[in-house]
Amino acid sequence: MPLGKRTDCGDARYAGCVVAFSNNPSQHLQAALQSGFDFITAPLADPAYRRPAANSAVKGAQQPDFSVQNLLLISSKCSSQVVGQASEWLQPDAADADLRAESQKRLRAELDWASHLSMQAVILPTPPALNTANFAQALTHALAGQGNMAMWVTLPMIRPNATSTGARASQMQSSTDAGSVPEAASDHDSAGRLAEDTWEWWHQLRTLCSHPARLGLLLEVPTSLPSQQEIHRWLGEPVRALLLPTHIFLTNKRGYPTLSRAHQSLVSLFLQHHVQILMTGPSHHAVPGSSMGNGQQAVQANGPDIILPDQHPLQVYLEYASFLFRRLPTPEAQELMEVGYRDYLQAPLQPLQDNLESQTYETFERDDTKYSSYERAVHAALLDAAPRLGERHAVIMVVGAGRGPLVRASLQAAEKAGRAVRVFAVEKNPNAVIELQAMLIREGWEDAVDLVMADMREWEAPEQADFIVSELLGSLADNELSPECLDGAQRFLAPQGVFIPSSYNSFIQPITSAKLWNDVRNYDDQEHFETSFVVKLHNFSPLAAPQLLFSFQHPADRLPPDNTRFATLMFERPNEPSQLCHGLGGYFDCVLYKDITLSTLPATHTPGMFSWFPIYFPLQDPVYCPAGAAVHASMWRCTGAHKVWYEWMLSRPAPTHLHNPLGRSSFVGL
Amino acid sequence: MPLGKRTDCGDARYAGCVVAFSNNPSQHLQAALQSGFDFITAPLADPAYRRPAANSAVKGAQQPDFSVQNLLLISSKCSSQVVGQASEWLQPDAADADLRAESQKRLRAELDWASHLSMQAVILPTPPALNTANFAQALTHALAGQGNMAMWVTLPMIRPNATSTGARASQMQSSTDAGSVPEAASDHDSAGRLAEDTWEWWHQLRTLCSHPARLGLLLEVPTSLPSQQEIHRWLGEPVRALLLPTHIFLTNKRGYPTLSRAHQSLVSLFLQHHVQILMTGPSHHAVPGSSMGNGQQAVQANGPDIILPDQHPLQVYLEYASFLFRRLPTPEAQELMEVGYRDYLQAPLQPLQDNLESQTYETFERDDTKYSSYERAVHAALLDAAPRLGERHAVIMVVGAGRGPLVRASLQAAEKAGRAVRVFAVEKNPNAVIELQAMLIREGWEDAVDLVMADMREWEAPEQADFIVSELLGSLADNELSPECLDGAQRFLAPQGVFIPSSYNSFIQPITSAKLWNDVRNYDDQEHFETSFVVKLHNFSPLAAPQLLFSFQHPADRLPPDNTRFATLMFERPNEPSQLCHGLGGYFDCVLYKDITLSTLPATHTPGMFSWFPIYFPLQDPVYCPAGAAVHASMWRCTGAHKVWYEWMLSRPAPTHLHNPLGRSSFVGL
């Protein structure tokens, strides 16, 4: 039973609970489902069971590792509702060679068993800080198989103190056996500092495993939360579920469990990023007034005995999570429309080279925010131009008119301004021209508008334009070649004429997004790593705020202007934690006319506008950025006789190679 | 005219000199050749020529960048003897946008010109420390072409002080223009520290360029030399030539140029590593007693005027270099034999799976050092066993007898020990058995030796062996499956019997070797990056001393023993400079019998033995190891039903992915 009915949060609708080992957990599962949980997680093997060392030597390799009593058994129809948990005692990187060997063997056997049961996911123990050679090897081997079972590594959001679950990790680190990897103190204590940050544990493990798409995180929420930066960086990582132990809950006046404000924000944040919830621990809240309550105190859900009270001991926590879920801000229409596009890579449009389809025009024409801004811009420009124009009509040329939305905006603006206008609608796509003509007839605008089928760069205009109105911007402003097109149109701009838009800026920022990077890698070639993608960035985390990249102004000072650009942006991160840079996110803003602007920058995004998603420039090899280290990114806009392309690279904290040299992998045709 | 006749130093035989710009440098070339130089380096363009900025705007893009007077012209027959030098004033990363643009354009034009002249190599200016975005872009573009012209980046071995050639670099770094990359002081001054080390400049540049094989180094030798570690790390980098400025020379009592002992060692070291020499600077030594001398003082070889004295002004320096070259230690026969194998990758033998060819046996049989060690080992073992054997003959089983060298060594040892022996020669390769039989007949040993065609793991021996003698070791000791074979033979070892060899250890060390890494990359697949190669390591540089990896002993304590192994080795580098780790080099030593050992470890290499080259385990992505940072490497020996394979990775200073999981790319068949 999902937490709520809304569909914009993906798997975050679902919540589960941790149950103790049971050979046949169907009773547990039934109890959890009846109480509203959607799934349970259950140990794959009896934690008490350790195969006697003597046995293994005597009985040889032909014996199975387990007998039927020691293993989780579920029917295949339940396999989607049970997530297997590998044994927590497993220490594949233990200093003790026997324990290490036994752990490796047992881990392999448990993963095999989970796979045999067709489980969708299996939960792995917490990696022992940075010392994870054999753990990584076991996962790499398991992930090499053809299955699609996901693996969730359990990771505390902050390092537990040595007296709690962290004891094992620190004990293992202090070992000095030749077969294990104690952290050397001599190396400037850098290992020690790194081992403080559990993100580093995760990063070490997933890198050794080669960033597998099937490896995700079960992130444990602590009582004391880390900084906002340390929380937000997880949004770009493959967090599959939040582990909420009951001990992080407070008690409200009525005896119900509640979370601190900070914890509420955190849970809400992850729910909004498709992360589901997993409850664990004994119940500390027996709710007296509950209709289903039976007064039982602190029921041990994880205990060895199966207790099935009338009410599931964790149900009050589930109800609280459901309350948080239902309390999430209602998504706006624009957001709902965009849900399907979240973190979905699209090749950028090439409107100059290809002709757009009618459907594409239609989608973009729905962006009322954008066109009303254009209408206001034309209106303001007409009013300002009144002294100059005197009694004569104004000449407005809409270049790249498409199916006519800017023609409509211009005529409406002119009407509001009380100004007679002559509009030229210039469009090179013959199919769009036909639809535009139909629109003019339909609206009775045939006399007011001259329809011209031409490429604005070649058209010989019959008169000069007072206003050249265009919508040629791409996700990075200039990436659909607005500069080259408008430079080509500048020939027919009147001396005091005005371009709408008159200027635009692009911005980039380094980002973490394991999802996008993996999707690019799935193409299995270099070409896609040297291609930019339009994408509604959602599960991502910036390493720093966006910075200004390139600027363009119209009209240009001289013709032809130099439309090549180069910039190295220095993103300082003095107080930021370690993160992995998977590439650059790009945005833009533009001035339509004076103070009438449009923006796709997160901080200044034009409300309700949906025409542009951000753009993503991947890095072939993700770059590890240590805490506090600056990121320097260089980007070039290059122009050739027949194409325009971008090249990019990072030079700090570590150099990448130059991406897309000479436009070998991607370009925009002129 | 090469420096000397020896052929073991490759291109190091050749020396060149730097000449000043001349439109047609044939006179310069003739003078240099007559004086014994093999080539000259000459500026590609007149350094005084800078295309007027006004011109470029007026005359448009159709004009060539140069006129004929401003460019180096050479005939194609000279192109192998002239190395072009790009202009030193080029600053493609200058803060000033005009200078930057002009430099980028000019650099492209000069490289184009050098390519047009079919030059073998062109010399590039020193990169401006870490700020090399546009320089790297220009090189990447140039290297994307189909040509094979090499590019040598000029690099001072230590950072020049600000008053000499370093002035430009430091000036550029202090700029604050938005288009350039000043090093930020806030980032823990790490950039500042890095910029002190010119190796970092090189590393930044070649990484941004994606480690191109055609990009090499012209390494300038300073007056004050850096530490030995800082010198030796260059041996693994693609140094093509040493630049020797005349000002580093001292004057001996007779007025001749000479070098300090440290400089002599350095030059000799590089000559032994195939690095040629390039002389530059004005002559400070007019040698009075020289037969060709004319008393001219300090002739300006780099000056604007062409002066052609009887003797080339740099000839005395060339003669000194020739003296150093001729003084290099005479290579031993073994070394000369190995010259052709230096840094040449070979797939390891699979003697268990494939049958060796006669030629392969023949080559290895020539290793007298190895077989005399075996003879001494058998001899000593026979003497020690005398009390146990009493009057009876000793049973020696040579397992993997091949064409019989160990049969010979055993019989000779028995004769010297005065001990009657019965030898079993067990060999599975039917062709080798035929040759072995011929040898027995030829030597009259048919009665002393029982010839058995069998796999030792399956052979039912008619009696027990007092001694089992084998030569099954590979470059990493166990990598040709000696453990599995000898375990299989252990069934027929007498209770107090002896294995020769009785134990062996493998060792690894992290190494820099740009050459080997690039050769692996040339295969253009992942498979070869997950394969080990036998290679005579020559142009390489260790990051740390080798450490013990795996050990094996025979007889095993119990059968079958566990022949899987795992180790994480921690290479501390507290005083080492920054280096790039391209993979792991592997060696071994073994105990034949008691103190009679063999070793391929550099520090303890058995003199004259040539049967084994080291082994190289590549890393797909080379790992940057900062100064002082430890390297942690993990390696597994894995065994399956039908194969044995290695898996490896680095976990510090940065994690790599696990190489060759499950033996997916390479394995040894059982």
PDB file of N, CA and C in Angstrom, chain B residues 442-472:
ATOM      1  N   ARG B 442      72.407 -40.161 -28.317  1.00  0.00           N
ATOM      2  CA  ARG B 442      73.628 -39.441 -28.686  1.00  0.00           C
ATOM      3  C   ARG B 442      74.630 -39.482 -27.537  1.00  0.00           C
ATOM      4  N   GLU B 443      74.135 -39.312 -26.328  1.00  0.00           N
ATOM      5  CA  GLU B 443      75.023 -39.227 -25.176  1.00  0.00           C
ATOM      6  C   GLU B 443      75.288 -40.596 -24.538  1.00  0.00           C
ATOM      7  N   GLY B 444      74.616 -41.627 -25.016  1.00  0.00           N
ATOM      8  CA  GLY B 444      74.790 -42.957 -24.430  1.00  0.00           C
ATOM      9  C   GLY B 444      74.175 -43.090 -23.048  1.00  0.00           C
ATOM     10  N   TRP B 445      73.054 -42.347 -22.843  1.00  0.00           N
ATOM     11  CA  TRP B 445      72.419 -42.334 -21.518  1.00  0.00           C
ATOM     12  C   TRP B 445      71.144 -43.178 -21.479  1.00  0.00           C
ATOM     13  N   GLU B 446      70.973 -44.036 -22.518  1.00  0.00           N
ATOM     14  CA  GLU B 446      69.686 -44.742 -22.605  1.00  0.00           C
ATOM     15  C   GLU B 446      69.430 -45.634 -21.388  1.00  0.00           C
ATOM     16  N   ASP B 447      70.498 -46.206 -20.840  1.00  0.00           N
ATOM     17  CA  ASP B 447      70.299 -47.113 -19.714  1.00  0.00           C
ATOM     18  C   ASP B 447      70.007 -46.365 -18.414  1.00  0.00           C
ATOM     19  N   ALA B 448      70.592 -45.178 -18.289  1.00  0.00           N
ATOM     20  CA  ALA B 448      70.453 -44.450 -17.026  1.00  0.00           C
ATOM     21  C   ALA B 448      69.116 -43.734 -16.896  1.00  0.00           C
ATOM     22  N   VAL B 449      68.466 -43.550 -18.041  1.00  0.00           N
ATOM     23  CA  VAL B 449      67.277 -42.685 -18.027  1.00  0.00           C
ATOM     24  C   VAL B 449      66.052 -43.432 -18.551  1.00  0.00           C
ATOM     25  N   ASP B 450      64.953 -43.362 -17.785  1.00  0.00           N
ATOM     26  CA  ASP B 450      63.661 -43.865 -18.250  1.00  0.00           C
ATOM     27  C   ASP B 450      62.874 -42.714 -18.848  1.00  0.00           C
ATOM     28  N   LEU B 451      62.534 -42.843 -20.083  1.00  0.00           N
ATOM     29  CA  LEU B 451      61.817 -41.762 -20.763  1.00  0.00           C
ATOM     30  C   LEU B 451      60.316 -42.046 -20.680  1.00  0.00           C
ATOM     31  N   VAL B 452      59.564 -41.067 -20.164  1.00  0.00           N
ATOM     32  CA  VAL B 452      58.126 -41.247 -19.942  1.00  0.00           C
ATOM     33  C   VAL B 452      57.357 -40.127 -20.623  1.00  0.00           C
ATOM     34  N   MET B 453      56.464 -40.494 -21.534  1.00  0.00           N
ATOM     35  CA  MET B 453      55.622 -39.452 -22.126  1.00  0.00           C
ATOM     36  C   MET B 453      54.320 -39.399 -21.347  1.00  0.00           C
ATOM     37  N   ALA B 454      54.185 -38.407 -20.507  1.00  0.00           N
ATOM     38  CA  ALA B 454      52.997 -38.313 -19.655  1.00  0.00           C
ATOM     39  C   ALA B 454      52.901 -36.920 -19.057  1.00  0.00           C
ATOM     40  N   ASP B 455      51.684 -36.597 -18.639  1.00  0.00           N
ATOM     41  CA  ASP B 455      51.472 -35.401 -17.840  1.00  0.00           C
ATOM     42  C   ASP B 455      51.760 -35.796 -16.392  1.00  0.00           C
ATOM     43  N   MET B 456      52.652 -35.069 -15.763  1.00  0.00           N
ATOM     44  CA  MET B 456      53.088 -35.479 -14.414  1.00  0.00           C
ATOM     45  C   MET B 456      51.922 -35.573 -13.427  1.00  0.00           C
ATOM     46  N   ARG B 457      50.832 -34.855 -13.735  1.00  0.00           N
ATOM     47  CA  ARG B 457      49.704 -34.857 -12.811  1.00  0.00           C
ATOM     48  C   ARG B 457      48.911 -36.160 -12.886  1.00  0.00           C
ATOM     49  N   GLU B 458      49.133 -36.907 -13.975  1.00  0.00           N
ATOM     50  CA  GLU B 458      48.370 -38.140 -14.164  1.00  0.00           C
ATOM     51  C   GLU B 458      49.230 -39.398 -14.160  1.00  0.00           C
ATOM     52  N   TRP B 459      50.513 -39.227 -14.334  1.00  0.00           N
ATOM     53  CA  TRP B 459      51.416 -40.369 -14.473  1.00  0.00           C
ATOM     54  C   TRP B 459      51.396 -41.238 -13.212  1.00  0.00           C
ATOM     55  N   GLU B 460      51.294 -42.561 -13.439  1.00  0.00           N
ATOM     56  CA  GLU B 460      51.417 -43.492 -12.324  1.00  0.00           C
ATOM     57  C   GLU B 460      52.868 -43.939 -12.248  1.00  0.00           C
ATOM     58  N   ALA B 461      53.627 -43.336 -11.352  1.00  0.00           N
ATOM     59  CA  ALA B 461      55.064 -43.613 -11.274  1.00  0.00           C
ATOM     60  C   ALA B 461      55.301 -45.034 -10.750  1.00  0.00           C
ATOM     61  N   PRO B 462      56.277 -45.743 -11.300  1.00  0.00           N
ATOM     62  CA  PRO B 462      56.546 -47.126 -10.875  1.00  0.00           C
ATOM     63  C   PRO B 462      57.248 -47.192  -9.518  1.00  0.00           C
ATOM     64  N   GLU B 463      57.889 -46.119  -9.124  1.00  0.00           N
ATOM     65  CA  GLU B 463      58.513 -46.096  -7.794  1.00  0.00           C
ATOM     66  C   GLU B 463      58.487 -44.677  -7.260  1.00  0.00           C
ATOM     67  N   GLN B 464      58.975 -44.485  -6.035  1.00  0.00           N
ATOM     68  CA  GLN B 464      58.946 -43.150  -5.445  1.00  0.00           C
ATOM     69  C   GLN B 464      60.233 -42.395  -5.761  1.00  0.00           C
ATOM     70  N   ALA B 465      60.112 -41.066  -5.826  1.00  0.00           N
ATOM     71  CA  ALA B 465      61.248 -40.231  -6.215  1.00  0.00           C
ATOM     72  C   ALA B 465      61.954 -39.685  -4.978  1.00  0.00           C
ATOM     73  N   ASP B 466      63.283 -39.808  -4.989  1.00  0.00           N
ATOM     74  CA  ASP B 466      64.054 -39.120  -3.941  1.00  0.00           C
ATOM     75  C   ASP B 466      64.139 -37.623  -4.242  1.00  0.00           C
ATOM     76  N   PHE B 467      64.180 -37.344  -5.564  1.00  0.00           N
ATOM     77  CA  PHE B 467      64.295 -35.936  -5.965  1.00  0.00           C
ATOM     78  C   PHE B 467      63.359 -35.685  -7.146  1.00  0.00           C
ATOM     79  N   ILE B 468      62.596 -34.644  -7.053  1.00  0.00           N
ATOM     80  CA  ILE B 468      61.789 -34.224  -8.208  1.00  0.00           C
ATOM     81  C   ILE B 468      62.333 -32.881  -8.675  1.00  0.00           C
ATOM     82  N   VAL B 469      62.910 -32.905  -9.870  1.00  0.00           N
ATOM     83  CA  VAL B 469      63.572 -31.708 -10.410  1.00  0.00           C
ATOM     84  C   VAL B 469      62.697 -31.128 -11.516  1.00  0.00           C
ATOM     85  N   SER B 470      62.480 -29.836 -11.452  1.00  0.00           N
ATOM     86  CA  SER B 470      61.599 -29.214 -12.450  1.00  0.00           C
ATOM     87  C   SER B 470      62.064 -27.814 -12.786  1.00  0.00           C
ATOM     88  N   GLU B 471      61.643 -27.349 -13.938  1.00  0.00           N
ATOM     89  CA  GLU B 471      61.831 -25.935 -14.299  1.00  0.00           C
ATOM     90  C   GLU B 471      60.515 -25.445 -14.902  1.00  0.00           C
ATOM     91  N   LEU B 472      59.606 -25.182 -14.028  1.00  0.00           N
ATOM     92  CA  LEU B 472      58.255 -24.829 -14.459  1.00  0.00           C
ATOM     93  C   LEU B 472      57.903 -23.383 -14.120  1.00  0.00           C
TER      94      LEU B 472
END
